[in-house]
């Protein structure tokens, strides 16, 4: 099995608040202590919950700002749950596959688990994306945290981890910006509602 050198038995917290706190405040320590062999379920559920909360809080904030309390607000929790359960783990898995493709030329079974777990928990940075202007700070910090996660999870050097992380994230951001246009991208970053 793939193991980091110097892996300690003291594990990172894997409860919701503990993950949010550690990933935001001390990502190096969190990902250094993250057990790479536990599995996919917890990070997939965590990423889905973060995505779901963003959808709910974003819809609620939009309804409050526009003062439009319609029946659509009642459908948001159910539809958001279905979308987040499907899309969040697929997004994390796709990003992990892209990172491993850049690092090794193709994803391997040995490294996919640790990469998926780490990137699943990196989504904790997305907990604030529904707040106006928060993406302006969260996106660069999220890129840094993702780099730290790949460095620690895959035992890579800083330059390799940065390249493997920033190329897929940059491509995703560019695709969003080009599809929305300049004004749409600015509106998304400053006021997601």
PDB file of C-alpha atoms in Angstrom:
ATOM      1  CA  UNK A   1       0.000   0.000   0.000  1.00  0.00           C
ATOM      2  CA  UNK A   2       1.034   3.576  -0.578  1.00  0.00           C
ATOM      3  CA  UNK A   3       2.186   5.199   2.658  1.00  0.00           C
ATOM      4  CA  UNK A   4       3.850   8.449   3.423  1.00  0.00           C
ATOM      5  CA  UNK A   5       7.201   8.297   5.082  1.00  0.00           C
ATOM      6  CA  UNK A   6       7.010   9.288   8.723  1.00  0.00           C
ATOM      7  CA  UNK A   7       3.245   8.646   8.942  1.00  0.00           C
ATOM      8  CA  UNK A   8       2.080   9.064  12.529  1.00  0.00           C
ATOM      9  CA  UNK A   9      -0.693   7.184  14.246  1.00  0.00           C
ATOM     10  CA  UNK A  10      -2.327  10.442  15.349  1.00  0.00           C
ATOM     11  CA  UNK A  11      -5.014  11.018  12.725  1.00  0.00           C
ATOM     12  CA  UNK A  12      -6.689  14.191  11.562  1.00  0.00           C
ATOM     13  CA  UNK A  13     -10.215  14.802  12.826  1.00  0.00           C
ATOM     14  CA  UNK A  14     -12.871  13.510  10.487  1.00  0.00           C
ATOM     15  CA  UNK A  15     -15.933  15.182  11.944  1.00  0.00           C
ATOM     16  CA  UNK A  16     -17.500  18.085  10.075  1.00  0.00           C
ATOM     17  CA  UNK A  17     -16.404  20.945  12.324  1.00  0.00           C
ATOM     18  CA  UNK A  18     -12.978  19.435  12.911  1.00  0.00           C
ATOM     19  CA  UNK A  19     -12.340  19.144   9.183  1.00  0.00           C
ATOM     20  CA  UNK A  20     -13.498  22.706   8.510  1.00  0.00           C
ATOM     21  CA  UNK A  21     -11.347  24.095  11.306  1.00  0.00           C
ATOM     22  CA  UNK A  22      -8.206  22.138  10.440  1.00  0.00           C
ATOM     23  CA  UNK A  23      -8.388  22.634   6.665  1.00  0.00           C
ATOM     24  CA  UNK A  24      -8.954  26.380   7.050  1.00  0.00           C
ATOM     25  CA  UNK A  25      -6.517  27.052   9.880  1.00  0.00           C
ATOM     26  CA  UNK A  26      -3.765  24.431   9.587  1.00  0.00           C
ATOM     27  CA  UNK A  27      -3.971  22.548   6.284  1.00  0.00           C
ATOM     28  CA  UNK A  28      -0.387  21.262   6.438  1.00  0.00           C
ATOM     29  CA  UNK A  29      -0.953  19.525   9.753  1.00  0.00           C
ATOM     30  CA  UNK A  30      -4.369  18.203   8.688  1.00  0.00           C
ATOM     31  CA  UNK A  31      -3.180  16.615   5.441  1.00  0.00           C
ATOM     32  CA  UNK A  32       0.066  15.355   6.975  1.00  0.00           C
ATOM     33  CA  UNK A  33      -1.938  13.422   9.574  1.00  0.00           C
ATOM     34  CA  UNK A  34      -4.724  12.291   7.201  1.00  0.00           C
ATOM     35  CA  UNK A  35      -4.897   8.510   6.985  1.00  0.00           C
ATOM     36  CA  UNK A  36      -4.651   7.644   3.264  1.00  0.00           C
ATOM     37  CA  UNK A  37      -6.053   4.130   3.630  1.00  0.00           C
ATOM     38  CA  UNK A  38      -9.479   4.766   5.177  1.00  0.00           C
ATOM     39  CA  UNK A  39     -11.644   4.974   2.051  1.00  0.00           C
ATOM     40  CA  UNK A  40     -13.768   7.157  -0.190  1.00  0.00           C
ATOM     41  CA  UNK A  41     -17.049   7.434   1.698  1.00  0.00           C
ATOM     42  CA  UNK A  42     -16.269  10.155   4.256  1.00  0.00           C
ATOM     43  CA  UNK A  43     -14.610  12.600   1.847  1.00  0.00           C
ATOM     44  CA  UNK A  44     -17.366  12.014  -0.735  1.00  0.00           C
ATOM     45  CA  UNK A  45     -20.054  12.725   1.869  1.00  0.00           C
ATOM     46  CA  UNK A  46     -18.127  15.752   3.139  1.00  0.00           C
ATOM     47  CA  UNK A  47     -17.784  17.216  -0.365  1.00  0.00           C
ATOM     48  CA  UNK A  48     -21.497  16.578  -0.999  1.00  0.00           C
ATOM     49  CA  UNK A  49     -22.486  18.327   2.233  1.00  0.00           C
ATOM     50  CA  UNK A  50     -20.319  21.364   1.411  1.00  0.00           C
ATOM     51  CA  UNK A  51     -21.805  21.543  -2.099  1.00  0.00           C
ATOM     52  CA  UNK A  52     -25.340  21.125  -0.707  1.00  0.00           C
ATOM     53  CA  UNK A  53     -24.891  23.845   1.917  1.00  0.00           C
ATOM     54  CA  UNK A  54     -23.555  26.202  -0.743  1.00  0.00           C
ATOM     55  CA  UNK A  55     -26.613  25.555  -2.913  1.00  0.00           C
ATOM     56  CA  UNK A  56     -29.024  26.054  -0.006  1.00  0.00           C
ATOM     57  CA  UNK A  57     -27.392  29.158   1.450  1.00  0.00           C
ATOM     58  CA  UNK A  58     -26.939  30.644  -2.026  1.00  0.00           C
ATOM     59  CA  UNK A  59     -30.628  30.136  -2.850  1.00  0.00           C
ATOM     60  CA  UNK A  60     -31.676  31.548   0.511  1.00  0.00           C
ATOM     61  CA  UNK A  61     -29.388  34.577   0.166  1.00  0.00           C
ATOM     62  CA  UNK A  62     -30.712  35.220  -3.330  1.00  0.00           C
ATOM     63  CA  UNK A  63     -34.301  35.034  -2.080  1.00  0.00           C
ATOM     64  CA  UNK A  64     -33.516  37.461   0.748  1.00  0.00           C
ATOM     65  CA  UNK A  65     -31.642  39.944  -1.451  1.00  0.00           C
ATOM     66  CA  UNK A  66     -34.262  39.913  -4.208  1.00  0.00           C
ATOM     67  CA  UNK A  67     -37.171  39.595  -1.767  1.00  0.00           C
ATOM     68  CA  UNK A  68     -38.625  36.793  -3.872  1.00  0.00           C
ATOM     69  CA  UNK A  69     -39.900  34.036  -1.633  1.00  0.00           C
ATOM     70  CA  UNK A  70     -41.459  31.668  -4.158  1.00  0.00           C
ATOM     71  CA  UNK A  71     -42.161  27.968  -4.399  1.00  0.00           C
ATOM     72  CA  UNK A  72     -38.764  27.525  -6.006  1.00  0.00           C
ATOM     73  CA  UNK A  73     -37.276  28.014  -2.550  1.00  0.00           C
ATOM     74  CA  UNK A  74     -39.160  24.914  -1.424  1.00  0.00           C
ATOM     75  CA  UNK A  75     -37.725  22.821  -4.267  1.00  0.00           C
ATOM     76  CA  UNK A  76     -34.137  23.947  -3.666  1.00  0.00           C
ATOM     77  CA  UNK A  77     -33.454  21.570  -0.732  1.00  0.00           C
ATOM     78  CA  UNK A  78     -34.644  18.455  -2.565  1.00  0.00           C
ATOM     79  CA  UNK A  79     -33.140  19.263  -5.944  1.00  0.00           C
ATOM     80  CA  UNK A  80     -29.937  20.510  -4.306  1.00  0.00           C
ATOM     81  CA  UNK A  81     -29.567  17.259  -2.390  1.00  0.00           C
ATOM     82  CA  UNK A  82     -29.813  15.148  -5.529  1.00  0.00           C
ATOM     83  CA  UNK A  83     -27.417  17.392  -7.444  1.00  0.00           C
ATOM     84  CA  UNK A  84     -24.858  17.544  -4.636  1.00  0.00           C
ATOM     85  CA  UNK A  85     -24.858  13.795  -3.988  1.00  0.00           C
ATOM     86  CA  UNK A  86     -24.100  13.132  -7.652  1.00  0.00           C
ATOM     87  CA  UNK A  87     -21.927  16.051  -8.735  1.00  0.00           C
ATOM     88  CA  UNK A  88     -19.632  16.647  -5.753  1.00  0.00           C
ATOM     89  CA  UNK A  89     -17.994  13.175  -5.688  1.00  0.00           C
ATOM     90  CA  UNK A  90     -17.727  13.188  -9.503  1.00  0.00           C
ATOM     91  CA  UNK A  91     -16.028  16.581  -9.430  1.00  0.00           C
ATOM     92  CA  UNK A  92     -13.559  15.424  -6.747  1.00  0.00           C
ATOM     93  CA  UNK A  93     -12.839  12.171  -8.613  1.00  0.00           C
ATOM     94  CA  UNK A  94     -12.314  14.016 -11.904  1.00  0.00           C
ATOM     95  CA  UNK A  95      -9.980  16.515 -10.292  1.00  0.00           C
ATOM     96  CA  UNK A  96      -8.013  13.709  -8.610  1.00  0.00           C
ATOM     97  CA  UNK A  97      -7.701  11.924 -11.964  1.00  0.00           C
ATOM     98  CA  UNK A  98      -6.471  15.127 -13.637  1.00  0.00           C
ATOM     99  CA  UNK A  99      -3.919  15.760 -10.884  1.00  0.00           C
ATOM    100  CA  UNK A 100      -2.591  12.210 -11.125  1.00  0.00           C
ATOM    101  CA  UNK A 101      -2.487  12.406 -14.913  1.00  0.00           C
ATOM    102  CA  UNK A 102      -0.317  15.505 -14.696  1.00  0.00           C
ATOM    103  CA  UNK A 103       1.931  13.926 -12.053  1.00  0.00           C
ATOM    104  CA  UNK A 104       2.305  10.408 -13.422  1.00  0.00           C
ATOM    105  CA  UNK A 105       0.808  10.402 -16.909  1.00  0.00           C
ATOM    106  CA  UNK A 106      -2.218   8.374 -15.756  1.00  0.00           C
ATOM    107  CA  UNK A 107      -4.161   7.797 -12.549  1.00  0.00           C
ATOM    108  CA  UNK A 108      -3.021   4.783 -10.544  1.00  0.00           C
ATOM    109  CA  UNK A 109      -5.013   2.773  -8.024  1.00  0.00           C
ATOM    110  CA  UNK A 110      -2.250   3.250  -5.489  1.00  0.00           C
ATOM    111  CA  UNK A 111      -2.388   7.050  -5.516  1.00  0.00           C
ATOM    112  CA  UNK A 112      -6.031   7.655  -6.418  1.00  0.00           C
ATOM    113  CA  UNK A 113      -7.336   6.908  -2.904  1.00  0.00           C
ATOM    114  CA  UNK A 114      -5.082   9.402  -1.091  1.00  0.00           C
ATOM    115  CA  UNK A 115      -5.636  12.028  -3.811  1.00  0.00           C
ATOM    116  CA  UNK A 116      -9.426  11.607  -3.677  1.00  0.00           C
ATOM    117  CA  UNK A 117      -9.513  11.756   0.132  1.00  0.00           C
ATOM    118  CA  UNK A 118      -7.366  14.875   0.251  1.00  0.00           C
ATOM    119  CA  UNK A 119      -9.221  16.719  -2.506  1.00  0.00           C
ATOM    120  CA  UNK A 120     -12.538  15.713  -0.952  1.00  0.00           C
ATOM    121  CA  UNK A 121     -11.517  17.502   2.217  1.00  0.00           C
ATOM    122  CA  UNK A 122     -10.081  20.474   0.314  1.00  0.00           C
ATOM    123  CA  UNK A 123     -13.696  21.282  -0.549  1.00  0.00           C
ATOM    124  CA  UNK A 124     -13.937  22.685   2.996  1.00  0.00           C
ATOM    125  CA  UNK A 125     -12.588  25.912   1.497  1.00  0.00           C
ATOM    126  CA  UNK A 126     -15.778  26.069  -0.575  1.00  0.00           C
ATOM    127  CA  UNK A 127     -17.915  26.436   2.551  1.00  0.00           C
ATOM    128  CA  UNK A 128     -17.853  30.222   2.099  1.00  0.00           C
ATOM    129  CA  UNK A 129     -18.451  30.484  -1.647  1.00  0.00           C
ATOM    130  CA  UNK A 130     -22.101  31.512  -1.170  1.00  0.00           C
ATOM    131  CA  UNK A 131     -21.037  34.686   0.682  1.00  0.00           C
ATOM    132  CA  UNK A 132     -20.662  37.761  -1.565  1.00  0.00           C
ATOM    133  CA  UNK A 133     -17.004  38.594  -2.332  1.00  0.00           C
ATOM    134  CA  UNK A 134     -15.772  35.500  -0.458  1.00  0.00           C
ATOM    135  CA  UNK A 135     -14.706  33.690  -3.671  1.00  0.00           C
ATOM    136  CA  UNK A 136     -12.130  36.432  -4.273  1.00  0.00           C
ATOM    137  CA  UNK A 137     -10.236  35.200  -1.217  1.00  0.00           C
ATOM    138  CA  UNK A 138     -11.344  31.571  -1.109  1.00  0.00           C
ATOM    139  CA  UNK A 139     -10.193  30.616  -4.619  1.00  0.00           C
ATOM    140  CA  UNK A 140      -6.509  31.569  -4.174  1.00  0.00           C
ATOM    141  CA  UNK A 141      -6.454  30.106  -0.670  1.00  0.00           C
ATOM    142  CA  UNK A 142      -8.153  26.957  -1.965  1.00  0.00           C
ATOM    143  CA  UNK A 143      -5.452  26.583  -4.627  1.00  0.00           C
ATOM    144  CA  UNK A 144      -2.811  26.824  -1.889  1.00  0.00           C
ATOM    145  CA  UNK A 145      -4.630  24.285   0.312  1.00  0.00           C
ATOM    146  CA  UNK A 146      -5.034  21.888  -2.640  1.00  0.00           C
ATOM    147  CA  UNK A 147      -1.295  22.161  -3.315  1.00  0.00           C
ATOM    148  CA  UNK A 148      -0.523  21.412   0.335  1.00  0.00           C
ATOM    149  CA  UNK A 149      -2.937  18.465   0.207  1.00  0.00           C
ATOM    150  CA  UNK A 150      -1.266  16.930  -2.844  1.00  0.00           C
ATOM    151  CA  UNK A 151       2.197  17.541  -1.430  1.00  0.00           C
ATOM    152  CA  UNK A 152       1.358  15.757   1.809  1.00  0.00           C
ATOM    153  CA  UNK A 153      -0.943  13.038   0.458  1.00  0.00           C
ATOM    154  CA  UNK A 154       1.292  11.968  -2.408  1.00  0.00           C
ATOM    155  CA  UNK A 155       4.647  12.883  -0.850  1.00  0.00           C
ATOM    156  CA  UNK A 156       5.555  15.171  -3.745  1.00  0.00           C
ATOM    157  CA  UNK A 157       7.832  18.192  -3.927  1.00  0.00           C
ATOM    158  CA  UNK A 158       6.339  21.696  -3.816  1.00  0.00           C
ATOM    159  CA  UNK A 159       6.914  22.410  -7.540  1.00  0.00           C
ATOM    160  CA  UNK A 160       5.374  19.109  -8.688  1.00  0.00           C
ATOM    161  CA  UNK A 161       2.433  19.415  -6.291  1.00  0.00           C
ATOM    162  CA  UNK A 162       1.830  23.018  -7.349  1.00  0.00           C
ATOM    163  CA  UNK A 163       1.936  22.189 -11.058  1.00  0.00           C
ATOM    164  CA  UNK A 164      -0.268  19.118 -10.669  1.00  0.00           C
ATOM    165  CA  UNK A 165      -2.825  21.068  -8.650  1.00  0.00           C
ATOM    166  CA  UNK A 166      -2.830  24.472 -10.291  1.00  0.00           C
ATOM    167  CA  UNK A 167      -3.052  23.301 -13.909  1.00  0.00           C
ATOM    168  CA  UNK A 168      -6.425  21.483 -13.469  1.00  0.00           C
ATOM    169  CA  UNK A 169      -7.814  24.165 -11.146  1.00  0.00           C
ATOM    170  CA  UNK A 170      -6.702  26.903 -13.526  1.00  0.00           C
ATOM    171  CA  UNK A 171      -8.301  25.058 -16.435  1.00  0.00           C
ATOM    172  CA  UNK A 172     -11.595  24.698 -14.539  1.00  0.00           C
ATOM    173  CA  UNK A 173     -11.597  28.392 -13.615  1.00  0.00           C
ATOM    174  CA  UNK A 174     -10.777  29.417 -17.199  1.00  0.00           C
ATOM    175  CA  UNK A 175     -13.595  27.260 -18.555  1.00  0.00           C
ATOM    176  CA  UNK A 176     -16.025  28.925 -16.146  1.00  0.00           C
ATOM    177  CA  UNK A 177     -14.748  32.401 -17.025  1.00  0.00           C
ATOM    178  CA  UNK A 178     -14.895  31.815 -20.779  1.00  0.00           C
ATOM    179  CA  UNK A 179     -18.364  30.299 -20.594  1.00  0.00           C
ATOM    180  CA  UNK A 180     -19.731  33.174 -18.480  1.00  0.00           C
ATOM    181  CA  UNK A 181     -17.879  36.038 -20.102  1.00  0.00           C
ATOM    182  CA  UNK A 182     -16.043  38.814 -18.296  1.00  0.00           C
ATOM    183  CA  UNK A 183     -19.034  40.428 -16.618  1.00  0.00           C
ATOM    184  CA  UNK A 184     -20.603  37.091 -15.693  1.00  0.00           C
ATOM    185  CA  UNK A 185     -17.366  35.874 -14.131  1.00  0.00           C
ATOM    186  CA  UNK A 186     -17.038  39.092 -12.134  1.00  0.00           C
ATOM    187  CA  UNK A 187     -20.637  38.775 -10.940  1.00  0.00           C
ATOM    188  CA  UNK A 188     -20.008  35.146  -9.924  1.00  0.00           C
ATOM    189  CA  UNK A 189     -16.942  36.094  -7.894  1.00  0.00           C
ATOM    190  CA  UNK A 190     -18.453  39.100  -6.163  1.00  0.00           C
ATOM    191  CA  UNK A 191     -22.090  38.164  -5.671  1.00  0.00           C
ATOM    192  CA  UNK A 192     -23.051  34.550  -6.379  1.00  0.00           C
ATOM    193  CA  UNK A 193     -26.732  35.228  -5.835  1.00  0.00           C
TER     194      UNK A 193
END
